Structure formats: structure tokens, C-alpha cells
Amino acid sequence: MIENILAFLLVFGIIVVVHEFGHFYFAKRAGILVREFAIGFGPKLFHHRKGETTYTIRMLPVGGYVRMAGYEEEADLRPGMAVKVTLDKADKVEKIDIQGTNESVDTVPIEVSSFDLEEEMYLTGRVGTDTEEKTFQVNRDALLVEKDGTILQVAPKDRQFQSASLLQRMLTNFAGPLNNFILAILAFTLLAFVQGGVSSNDSLIGEITEDTPAAESNLETGDRVLSIGGEDVESWNEMVMVIQENPGEELAFQMEDKSGNTYKESIVPMTFEQDGEDIGRIGIAAYMEDSVSAKLSYGFTNTVFIISQIFSLLASFFTGGFSVDQLGGPVAIYATTEAVVQAGAIGLISWLGFLSVNLGIMNLLPIPALDGGKLLLNIIEGIRGKPISQDKEGYITLIGALFLVILMLLVTWNDIQTFFLN
């Protein structure tokens, strides 16, 4: 169980970090202030500040987020709040401690009456026991200590998300899924090198198992199947289909060896039971292509293949009806991890690539609160020539978030029933 948990956290953690780094990188390039890079959700376990960004690890390791200035965030600072501020030599505020735990002699206790940390950059309030209010200028790079102790930088208006150009915001929103696709390509390319090649879909004979009909024939690794029973065979899948549909029946194979010579071979597939049905097998594996070009291209071709399969599944929701059984959440991912761990490094790398593609596609769905929903709002803004008001965008995002929460609860409960209660 410990191995399964560690494998789950490793794979899921890599996918999340890579996804969020996409948002982080393009936000930085656009001049957007990235206040926090978080792995996980919930209470903060650890934080480290470097440059303008605070990096945090939070308690629930099932996701993460990049906290960009002015992007779906609310300030903890409120009028009437008692805070402690640290001033520089020019009496400008360089730190605002909402947590109020800093007992240094350099801090000044203030009861806040008003503030503007976006444009005019000031903070007004009563100092200590004074009855009169005093206004302090706030540095553009002043720090804000939140209630949970997380240290963030204040966000002037020109460093906020909405101040970036429309193209920069679209790139920032798209960068997370893009990084997931890149990660999948790299994972499947690595997989091809680790396993020594990639399975060819050509009708070629691969490894032959001992004591099987294929081993007792003249078939050799690298030979090509031209036809079976007079029917042309053009791919590995077609060949497997014909063999499986004819258990115990003699099949006439038209073959071509590695020298280009043709020959015939009669083979009777063995009978195996699979899902209550008899299928035929002759004891051959798919041919492994071990060229460098085949290994490098596999990362792209397999990623594209999985994307096409996911889109086919999504299309079936509209043509064949939607079912929660067709979806899986973190519980399903964890439950599947046991089989992945048993497959070793090859299983983990393959699982990493597969999940990364899935996360990338799911995040591009045009659902508010997902990256795809945000991109849709960006497109609408481009068509209208002006952004949707922040209030309307907030309501749209809230609806999308509620939909996702309900969907996640349904999927999680369904996964629990499927993997643990049945």
C-alpha cells in the first residue's frame, strides 16, 4: 500500500507541477505577478519565498494552483482589521502582517480604516492608541503576511492578470494543458527507449512464444503476413482479429520473409477463454521497431492516438448518452496505480503519459473554472472588443466550479463503489 501511495503521489505530483509551471512561465513572461505557486490544496504545510513568488506545499496532494495577481483572488486585508506594519527608512510600508504574530520592535500596530494596494498604494489607520488616523505610502514590492503565515507580495494594478494583453492572457491560460501534452510526448518517448523499441502496427511477426502453434511452424521474427485465408492483411490489429475469431480452425497464411520471398503456412490457433468467449491465439507478439527514429516519433504518435481516443469518448457522450461510469477521478487513479506499480518503471512512465494527456484534454473543455472555460471567455472578449465584467465573470466561474464539485463528488462516489464496495 505504501508503494501504491508513493507512486500515486509521484505521478500525480509530476503532472500537476508541470501543468502549473506552464501557467507560471507564461505569466512571468507577460509581466504578471505570480504571488504563489502551490502544490496541493488546503492548509499550508511549508512555504519558501524566492523572488516575487512564494512556493507552498499544502495538505491535500490532489492538485495545485498558480496564484496570479488579480486573478480570481480576494485580499485578506479588510477595513477595521488590526495589523502590524514594518516601515522602511522613508517611513513607507514594506510589510503588512495580517497574522499579527510579529512582535518585533520595528513593527507598528495599526487599525486599518482604508487602503489601496493597487493604484494609489497607501494604507490609512489609527496607530496604536492614537485617535487620529495616519496615512502611509506602501512600496510597490511590499509584502503581505496572510492569516496562515503565507508571505505574498502586494499587486499593483499594472502587474495584475487583466493588465496583460489578450494574447498574453490566452497563452497563459493555454500553457497548462500545453505542458501536459509536452510531458506526455516526453514520457512516451522515454518509454520507447526504456522498453527497447515500439510495437509496430504492421502485419509483422514479433517475438514467438515457445510451445505454441507459431513456434511449431516456419514463421520467423520479422516475417510479414500478407493474407490469411485469402483475405489481405494490412495491419497487426487486422491479423489479431482474424486469428482471435477462428480458434481451433486451420488458417492458411500467405507470408513474406525478410528477403522478400513468399511462402505459405497452415496454422491452427489455440483456444483461450476471454470474458466468457473462446478466442484464438498462435503465440506471437507485435514486432518491435528499435530504430531511433521510431522511438522518437512514438512520443508524438502515441500522444495523438490517446487524444483521438479521448475525443471519441467525449463524442460518445452526445451520441450514446452520458454516464458517470465512463469517468474516473482520483480514487480510480489510485485504484489503478497498484497494477501500474506491479509493471515497474515501464508501467509508471506509461501511466504518467496517459494521465498527462487526459488532464490536458479535460482542462481544455469549455467549462467555466477550467482553462478551457477561461479561454472561451478570452475568445468572447476578442469578439466583443472588451472583457466581460468581473462580476459576471465571477458568477460564471462560480457556476462552473459548482458543476465541477458536483461532478467530482458523483465520480468519486462511483469510483468508491466500483473499486472498494463491490
Short mmCIF file of C-alpha atoms in Angstrom, two decimals:
data_model
loop_
_atom_site.label_atom_id
_atom_site.label_comp_id
_atom_site.label_asym_id
_atom_site.label_seq_id
_atom_site.Cartn_x
_atom_site.Cartn_y
_atom_site.Cartn_z
CA MET A 1 0.00 0.00 0.00
CA ILE A 2 2.87 2.38 0.80
CA GLU A 3 4.36 1.78 -2.66
CA ASN A 4 0.98 2.50 -4.26
CA ILE A 5 0.55 5.74 -2.32
CA LEU A 6 4.07 6.91 -3.15
CA ALA A 7 3.62 6.04 -6.83
CA PHE A 8 0.27 7.85 -6.92
CA LEU A 9 1.74 10.97 -5.30
CA LEU A 10 4.80 10.88 -7.57
CA VAL A 11 2.86 10.54 -10.83
CA PHE A 12 0.09 12.95 -9.87
CA GLY A 13 2.59 15.41 -8.39
CA ILE A 14 4.72 15.49 -11.57
CA ILE A 15 1.65 16.08 -13.75
CA VAL A 16 0.36 18.90 -11.54
CA VAL A 17 3.74 20.63 -11.19
CA VAL A 18 4.32 20.53 -14.95
CA HIS A 19 0.80 21.81 -15.64
CA GLU A 20 1.07 24.70 -13.19
CA PHE A 21 4.59 25.55 -14.36
CA GLY A 22 3.11 26.25 -17.80
CA HIS A 23 0.83 28.90 -16.31
CA PHE A 24 3.68 30.19 -14.15
CA TYR A 25 6.17 30.55 -17.01
CA PHE A 26 3.88 32.38 -19.42
CA ALA A 27 2.52 34.61 -16.66
CA LYS A 28 6.08 35.64 -15.81
CA ARG A 29 6.82 36.32 -19.48
CA ALA A 30 3.74 38.54 -19.66
CA GLY A 31 4.85 40.57 -16.62
CA ILE A 32 2.04 39.22 -14.46
CA LEU A 33 2.95 38.99 -10.79
CA VAL A 34 2.79 35.34 -9.69
CA ARG A 35 2.19 35.60 -5.97
CA GLU A 36 2.09 31.89 -5.11
CA PHE A 37 2.95 28.55 -6.71
CA ALA A 38 1.09 25.90 -4.69
CA ILE A 39 1.23 22.13 -4.78
CA GLY A 40 -1.91 20.73 -3.16
CA PHE A 41 -4.87 22.45 -1.57
CA GLY A 42 -5.98 23.26 1.95
CA PRO A 43 -3.84 24.26 4.95
CA LYS A 44 -0.24 25.24 4.26
CA LEU A 45 2.42 22.77 5.36
CA PHE A 46 5.52 24.54 4.04
CA HIS A 47 6.40 27.71 2.20
CA HIS A 48 9.54 29.22 0.74
CA ARG A 49 9.79 32.64 -0.83
CA LYS A 50 12.09 33.27 -3.80
CA GLY A 51 11.99 36.41 -5.90
CA GLU A 52 8.42 37.66 -6.23
CA THR A 53 6.82 34.23 -5.70
CA THR A 54 6.07 32.17 -2.62
CA TYR A 55 6.23 28.41 -3.17
CA THR A 56 3.93 26.38 -0.92
CA ILE A 57 3.09 22.76 -0.23
CA ARG A 58 -0.43 22.23 1.10
CA MET A 59 -2.10 19.38 2.90
CA LEU A 60 -4.30 17.79 0.18
CA PRO A 61 -1.98 16.46 -2.58
CA VAL A 62 -4.66 16.24 -5.29
CA GLY A 63 -3.89 19.27 -7.41
CA GLY A 64 -2.26 22.66 -7.27
CA TYR A 65 -2.56 26.20 -8.49
CA VAL A 66 -0.68 29.30 -9.56
CA ARG A 67 -1.95 32.41 -7.80
CA MET A 68 -1.65 35.27 -10.25
CA ALA A 69 -2.27 38.84 -9.10
CA GLY A 70 -5.85 39.97 -9.75
CA TYR A 71 -6.86 36.53 -10.99
CA GLU A 72 -9.75 35.05 -9.03
CA GLU A 73 -8.34 36.07 -5.67
CA GLU A 74 -9.60 38.07 -2.72
CA ALA A 75 -7.43 40.13 -0.39
CA ASP A 76 -7.30 39.07 3.27
CA LEU A 77 -6.88 42.69 4.32
CA ARG A 78 -10.12 44.37 5.45
CA PRO A 79 -11.07 47.80 6.92
CA GLY A 80 -11.29 47.58 10.71
CA MET A 81 -8.61 44.90 10.87
CA ALA A 82 -5.76 45.22 13.33
CA VAL A 83 -2.42 44.64 11.60
CA LYS A 84 1.25 45.21 12.23
CA VAL A 85 3.29 47.00 9.59
CA THR A 86 7.01 47.33 9.07
CA LEU A 87 8.32 50.64 7.72
CA ASP A 88 11.48 51.35 5.77
CA LYS A 89 13.80 54.31 6.38
CA ALA A 90 11.49 56.58 4.36
CA ASP A 91 8.51 55.56 6.52
CA LYS A 92 6.98 53.64 3.64
CA VAL A 93 5.27 50.33 4.37
CA GLU A 94 7.42 47.34 3.37
CA LYS A 95 5.43 44.63 5.16
CA ILE A 96 1.83 44.25 6.33
CA ASP A 97 1.35 41.46 8.85
CA ILE A 98 -2.31 40.39 8.94
CA GLN A 99 -1.42 37.39 11.07
CA GLY A 100 -0.19 39.77 13.76
CA THR A 101 2.44 37.42 15.21
CA ASN A 102 5.44 39.66 14.54
CA GLU A 103 6.39 41.13 17.91
CA SER A 104 9.47 42.98 16.63
CA VAL A 105 10.13 46.46 18.00
CA ASP A 106 10.30 47.65 14.39
CA THR A 107 6.60 46.89 13.75
CA VAL A 108 3.83 49.45 14.10
CA PRO A 109 0.33 48.33 15.22
CA ILE A 110 -2.38 49.89 13.04
CA GLU A 111 -6.16 49.57 12.97
CA VAL A 112 -6.88 49.82 9.25
CA SER A 113 -9.60 52.21 8.10
CA SER A 114 -8.88 52.30 4.36
CA PHE A 115 -6.25 51.19 1.87
CA ASP A 116 -5.41 50.92 -1.81
CA LEU A 117 -2.73 48.40 -2.72
CA GLU A 118 -3.39 48.51 -6.48
CA GLU A 119 -3.20 52.10 -7.74
CA GLU A 120 -2.52 54.82 -5.14
CA MET A 121 -0.58 52.41 -2.89
CA TYR A 122 -1.46 53.67 0.57
CA LEU A 123 -2.71 52.41 3.93
CA THR A 124 -4.63 54.58 6.41
CA GLY A 125 -5.46 53.79 10.03
CA ARG A 126 -5.01 54.58 13.67
CA VAL A 127 -1.57 53.88 15.08
CA GLY A 128 -1.58 52.22 18.49
CA THR A 129 -3.78 54.18 20.89
CA ASP A 130 -3.84 57.35 18.77
CA THR A 131 -7.28 58.69 17.96
CA GLU A 132 -6.22 60.42 14.75
CA GLU A 133 -5.67 58.48 11.56
CA LYS A 134 -2.41 58.46 9.69
CA THR A 135 -1.71 57.57 6.07
CA PHE A 136 1.35 55.62 4.98
CA GLN A 137 2.61 55.10 1.44
CA VAL A 138 3.08 51.43 0.51
CA ASN A 139 6.02 50.20 -1.54
CA ARG A 140 5.14 48.51 -4.83
CA ASP A 141 7.01 45.41 -3.72
CA ALA A 142 5.75 45.41 -0.13
CA LEU A 143 4.98 42.05 1.46
CA LEU A 144 1.69 40.84 2.91
CA VAL A 145 1.66 38.15 5.62
CA GLU A 146 -1.65 36.29 5.38
CA LYS A 147 -3.58 34.71 8.26
CA ASP A 148 -1.97 31.32 7.68
CA GLY A 149 1.51 32.83 7.61
CA THR A 150 1.95 32.73 3.81
CA ILE A 151 4.05 35.68 2.66
CA LEU A 152 2.89 37.27 -0.59
CA GLN A 153 3.83 40.40 -2.50
CA VAL A 154 1.24 43.15 -2.95
CA ALA A 155 -0.03 43.51 -6.51
CA PRO A 156 -0.10 46.93 -8.18
CA LYS A 157 -2.69 47.22 -10.96
CA ASP A 158 -0.14 47.13 -13.79
CA ARG A 159 1.17 43.75 -12.53
CA GLN A 160 -2.24 42.09 -12.43
CA PHE A 161 -3.60 39.49 -14.83
CA GLN A 162 -6.10 41.78 -16.56
CA SER A 163 -3.38 44.33 -17.34
CA ALA A 164 -1.68 41.86 -19.71
CA SER A 165 -2.70 41.82 -23.37
CA LEU A 166 -5.44 39.45 -24.54
CA LEU A 167 -2.92 37.28 -26.39
CA GLN A 168 -0.68 37.04 -23.32
CA ARG A 169 -3.65 36.02 -21.16
CA MET A 170 -4.74 33.39 -23.68
CA LEU A 171 -1.23 31.95 -23.81
CA THR A 172 -1.09 31.88 -20.02
CA ASN A 173 -4.42 30.03 -19.81
CA PHE A 174 -3.45 27.55 -22.54
CA ALA A 175 0.07 26.92 -21.21
CA GLY A 176 -1.02 24.42 -18.53
CA PRO A 177 -2.65 21.92 -20.91
CA LEU A 178 0.15 22.55 -23.43
CA ASN A 179 2.72 21.48 -20.86
CA ASN A 180 0.71 18.32 -20.17
CA PHE A 181 0.89 17.38 -23.86
CA ILE A 182 4.63 18.08 -23.91
CA LEU A 183 5.09 15.94 -20.78
CA ALA A 184 3.15 13.10 -22.41
CA ILE A 185 5.33 13.27 -25.54
CA LEU A 186 8.48 13.13 -23.41
CA ALA A 187 7.09 10.29 -21.26
CA PHE A 188 6.15 8.11 -24.24
CA THR A 189 9.47 8.84 -25.95
CA LEU A 190 11.29 7.77 -22.77
CA LEU A 191 9.06 4.70 -22.62
CA ALA A 192 10.10 3.70 -26.14
CA PHE A 193 13.79 3.85 -25.19
CA VAL A 194 13.30 2.06 -21.84
CA GLN A 195 11.43 -0.88 -23.40
CA GLY A 196 13.88 -1.06 -26.32
CA GLY A 197 11.51 -0.07 -29.08
CA VAL A 198 7.86 0.38 -30.02
CA SER A 199 5.23 -2.08 -31.13
CA SER A 200 4.62 -1.87 -34.86
CA ASN A 201 1.08 -1.97 -36.21
CA ASP A 202 2.38 -3.53 -39.43
CA SER A 203 1.46 -7.18 -40.00
CA LEU A 204 4.93 -8.31 -38.93
CA ILE A 205 5.78 -11.29 -36.76
CA GLY A 206 7.43 -10.28 -33.50
CA GLU A 207 8.67 -12.49 -30.67
CA ILE A 208 7.45 -16.09 -30.95
CA THR A 209 6.48 -17.93 -27.75
CA GLU A 210 7.79 -21.46 -27.27
CA ASP A 211 5.43 -24.45 -27.48
CA THR A 212 2.80 -22.60 -29.49
CA PRO A 213 1.41 -23.11 -33.00
CA ALA A 214 3.65 -20.31 -34.30
CA ALA A 215 6.75 -21.95 -32.80
CA GLU A 216 5.89 -25.25 -34.47
CA SER A 217 5.59 -23.55 -37.89
CA ASN A 218 8.17 -21.93 -40.16
CA LEU A 219 7.30 -18.40 -39.03
CA GLU A 220 10.25 -16.24 -38.03
CA THR A 221 10.53 -12.88 -36.34
CA GLY A 222 10.40 -10.12 -38.94
CA ASP A 223 8.33 -12.08 -41.47
CA ARG A 224 5.28 -10.26 -42.85
CA VAL A 225 1.75 -11.69 -43.04
CA LEU A 226 0.31 -10.85 -46.45
CA SER A 227 -3.04 -12.61 -46.15
CA ILE A 228 -4.96 -15.12 -44.03
CA GLY A 229 -7.48 -17.42 -45.69
CA GLY A 230 -7.20 -15.46 -48.91
CA GLU A 231 -8.09 -12.16 -47.23
CA ASP A 232 -5.43 -9.43 -47.37
CA VAL A 233 -3.98 -8.36 -44.02
CA GLU A 234 -2.52 -4.86 -43.77
CA SER A 235 -2.03 -4.30 -40.04
CA TRP A 236 -1.27 -6.09 -36.78
CA ASN A 237 -4.77 -5.35 -35.48
CA GLU A 238 -6.39 -6.94 -38.55
CA MET A 239 -4.18 -10.01 -38.18
CA VAL A 240 -5.03 -10.40 -34.47
CA MET A 241 -8.74 -10.00 -35.21
CA VAL A 242 -8.75 -12.82 -37.78
CA ILE A 243 -6.78 -15.16 -35.50
CA GLN A 244 -8.98 -14.45 -32.48
CA GLU A 245 -12.18 -15.09 -34.46
CA ASN A 246 -11.02 -18.55 -35.58
CA PRO A 247 -9.99 -20.65 -32.55
CA GLY A 248 -9.26 -24.27 -33.42
CA GLU A 249 -9.70 -23.71 -37.16
CA GLU A 250 -6.92 -24.21 -39.70
CA LEU A 251 -5.86 -20.93 -41.27
CA ALA A 252 -3.84 -20.51 -44.48
CA PHE A 253 -1.16 -17.82 -44.03
CA GLN A 254 0.49 -16.19 -47.05
CA MET A 255 3.86 -14.94 -45.78
CA GLU A 256 6.84 -12.89 -46.94
CA ASP A 257 10.22 -13.39 -45.29
CA LYS A 258 12.88 -10.75 -44.63
CA SER A 259 14.49 -11.46 -48.02
CA GLY A 260 11.25 -10.78 -49.89
CA ASN A 261 10.49 -14.43 -50.68
CA THR A 262 6.91 -15.60 -50.21
CA TYR A 263 5.75 -18.87 -48.66
CA LYS A 264 2.59 -20.45 -47.30
CA GLU A 265 1.92 -21.82 -43.84
CA SER A 266 -1.09 -23.55 -42.31
CA ILE A 267 -1.64 -22.84 -38.60
CA VAL A 268 -4.41 -23.85 -36.17
CA PRO A 269 -4.87 -21.21 -33.42
CA MET A 270 -5.07 -22.46 -29.82
CA THR A 271 -8.33 -21.80 -27.96
CA PHE A 272 -8.34 -19.49 -24.93
CA GLU A 273 -11.26 -18.20 -22.89
CA GLN A 274 -11.53 -14.43 -22.50
CA ASP A 275 -14.50 -12.69 -20.90
CA GLY A 276 -16.58 -15.83 -21.32
CA GLU A 277 -15.80 -16.24 -25.02
CA ASP A 278 -13.37 -18.52 -26.88
CA ILE A 279 -10.65 -16.73 -28.84
CA GLY A 280 -7.75 -17.94 -30.92
CA ARG A 281 -4.03 -17.34 -30.37
CA ILE A 282 -0.95 -18.63 -32.18
CA GLY A 283 1.79 -17.36 -29.80
CA ILE A 284 3.24 -14.27 -31.46
CA ALA A 285 3.85 -10.72 -30.22
CA ALA A 286 3.81 -7.47 -32.18
CA TYR A 287 7.06 -6.64 -33.94
CA MET A 288 9.24 -4.19 -32.04
CA GLU A 289 10.80 -1.38 -34.08
CA ASP A 290 14.05 -0.38 -32.37
CA SER A 291 15.30 2.42 -34.64
CA VAL A 292 16.00 5.81 -33.05
CA SER A 293 13.51 7.50 -35.39
CA ALA A 294 10.76 5.05 -34.37
CA LYS A 295 11.44 5.68 -30.68
CA LEU A 296 11.49 9.47 -31.10
CA SER A 297 8.31 9.54 -33.18
CA TYR A 298 6.45 7.28 -30.72
CA GLY A 299 6.10 10.13 -28.22
CA PHE A 300 4.14 12.15 -30.78
CA THR A 301 2.15 9.35 -32.40
CA ASN A 302 1.00 7.78 -29.14
CA THR A 303 0.05 11.15 -27.66
CA VAL A 304 -2.02 11.95 -30.76
CA PHE A 305 -3.58 8.47 -30.61
CA ILE A 306 -4.68 8.92 -26.98
CA ILE A 307 -6.04 12.41 -27.74
CA SER A 308 -8.14 10.95 -30.57
CA GLN A 309 -9.43 8.20 -28.26
CA ILE A 310 -10.44 10.75 -25.62
CA PHE A 311 -12.27 12.87 -28.18
CA SER A 312 -14.08 9.75 -29.41
CA LEU A 313 -15.17 9.07 -25.82
CA LEU A 314 -16.34 12.67 -25.36
CA ALA A 315 -18.28 12.47 -28.63
CA SER A 316 -19.99 9.31 -27.39
CA PHE A 317 -21.47 11.33 -24.53
CA PHE A 318 -23.61 13.13 -27.11
CA THR A 319 -24.35 10.19 -29.40
CA GLY A 320 -24.70 7.36 -26.90
CA GLY A 321 -25.62 9.18 -23.72
CA PHE A 322 -23.56 10.37 -20.76
CA SER A 323 -22.70 8.00 -17.91
CA VAL A 324 -20.63 8.65 -14.81
CA ASP A 325 -19.25 5.12 -15.25
CA GLN A 326 -17.25 6.43 -18.22
CA LEU A 327 -15.32 8.85 -16.00
CA GLY A 328 -12.74 8.32 -13.30
CA GLY A 329 -11.40 10.57 -10.55
CA PRO A 330 -8.52 10.45 -8.07
CA VAL A 331 -9.94 7.30 -6.44
CA ALA A 332 -9.95 5.46 -9.79
CA ILE A 333 -6.42 6.70 -10.50
CA TYR A 334 -5.21 5.43 -7.12
CA ALA A 335 -7.01 2.09 -7.55
CA THR A 336 -5.34 1.57 -10.92
CA THR A 337 -1.93 2.50 -9.50
CA GLU A 338 -1.49 -0.95 -7.94
CA ALA A 339 -1.38 -2.63 -11.36
CA VAL A 340 0.90 0.14 -12.62
CA VAL A 341 3.36 -0.38 -9.75
CA GLN A 342 3.49 -4.10 -10.49
CA ALA A 343 4.54 -3.26 -14.08
CA GLY A 344 7.57 -1.37 -12.75
CA ALA A 345 9.18 1.64 -14.40
CA ILE A 346 7.56 0.94 -17.77
CA GLY A 347 4.11 0.94 -16.17
CA LEU A 348 4.74 4.18 -14.27
CA ILE A 349 6.10 6.02 -17.32
CA SER A 350 3.19 4.86 -19.48
CA TRP A 351 0.69 5.82 -16.76
CA LEU A 352 2.33 9.24 -16.41
CA GLY A 353 1.96 9.93 -20.13
CA PHE A 354 -1.61 8.67 -20.28
CA LEU A 355 -2.78 10.71 -17.29
CA SER A 356 -0.97 13.81 -18.51
CA VAL A 357 -2.84 13.69 -21.84
CA ASN A 358 -6.13 13.19 -20.00
CA LEU A 359 -5.50 16.13 -17.69
CA GLY A 360 -4.58 18.34 -20.64
CA ILE A 361 -7.75 17.48 -22.58
CA MET A 362 -10.05 17.74 -19.55
CA ASN A 363 -8.68 21.18 -18.70
CA LEU A 364 -9.39 22.38 -22.24
CA LEU A 365 -13.10 21.58 -22.01
CA PRO A 366 -15.10 24.84 -22.31
CA ILE A 367 -16.36 24.64 -18.74
CA PRO A 368 -16.08 27.76 -16.54
CA ALA A 369 -13.35 27.42 -13.87
CA LEU A 370 -11.30 25.18 -16.20
CA ASP A 371 -8.61 26.50 -18.53
CA GLY A 372 -10.88 25.84 -21.50
CA GLY A 373 -13.64 27.92 -19.95
CA LYS A 374 -11.21 30.78 -19.38
CA LEU A 375 -10.03 30.54 -22.98
CA LEU A 376 -13.66 30.68 -24.11
CA LEU A 377 -14.12 33.92 -22.16
CA ASN A 378 -10.93 35.25 -23.78
CA ILE A 379 -12.35 34.45 -27.23
CA ILE A 380 -15.64 36.17 -26.35
CA GLU A 381 -13.64 39.20 -25.20
CA GLY A 382 -11.79 39.26 -28.51
CA ILE A 383 -15.07 39.14 -30.45
CA ARG A 384 -16.77 41.80 -28.29
CA GLY A 385 -13.71 44.03 -28.19
CA LYS A 386 -13.98 44.35 -24.42
CA PRO A 387 -13.81 41.95 -21.47
CA ILE A 388 -16.82 40.62 -19.62
CA SER A 389 -17.34 42.49 -16.37
CA GLN A 390 -15.56 40.99 -13.37
CA ASP A 391 -18.89 40.46 -11.57
CA LYS A 392 -20.35 38.46 -14.48
CA GLU A 393 -17.14 36.51 -14.94
CA GLY A 394 -17.18 35.73 -11.21
CA TYR A 395 -20.73 34.36 -11.41
CA ILE A 396 -19.87 32.28 -14.49
CA THR A 397 -16.79 30.88 -12.78
CA LEU A 398 -18.79 30.10 -9.63
CA ILE A 399 -21.37 28.15 -11.64
CA GLY A 400 -18.61 26.21 -13.38
CA ALA A 401 -16.88 25.48 -10.06
CA LEU A 402 -20.14 24.21 -8.50
CA PHE A 403 -20.72 21.98 -11.53
CA LEU A 404 -17.21 20.54 -11.22
CA VAL A 405 -17.60 19.95 -7.47
CA ILE A 406 -20.89 18.08 -8.00
CA LEU A 407 -19.39 16.08 -10.88
CA MET A 408 -16.31 15.23 -8.82
CA LEU A 409 -18.44 14.05 -5.89
CA LEU A 410 -20.51 11.83 -8.19
CA VAL A 411 -17.40 10.43 -9.89
CA THR A 412 -15.63 9.84 -6.56
CA TRP A 413 -18.63 8.05 -5.05
CA ASN A 414 -18.97 5.94 -8.19
CA ASP A 415 -15.25 5.07 -8.04
CA ILE A 416 -15.53 4.08 -4.37
CA GLN A 417 -18.46 1.78 -5.16
CA THR A 418 -16.67 0.28 -8.16
CA PHE A 419 -13.25 -0.35 -6.61
CA PHE A 420 -13.90 -0.79 -2.89
CA LEU A 421 -17.55 -1.69 -2.19
CA ASN A 422 -18.27 -4.21 -4.97
#
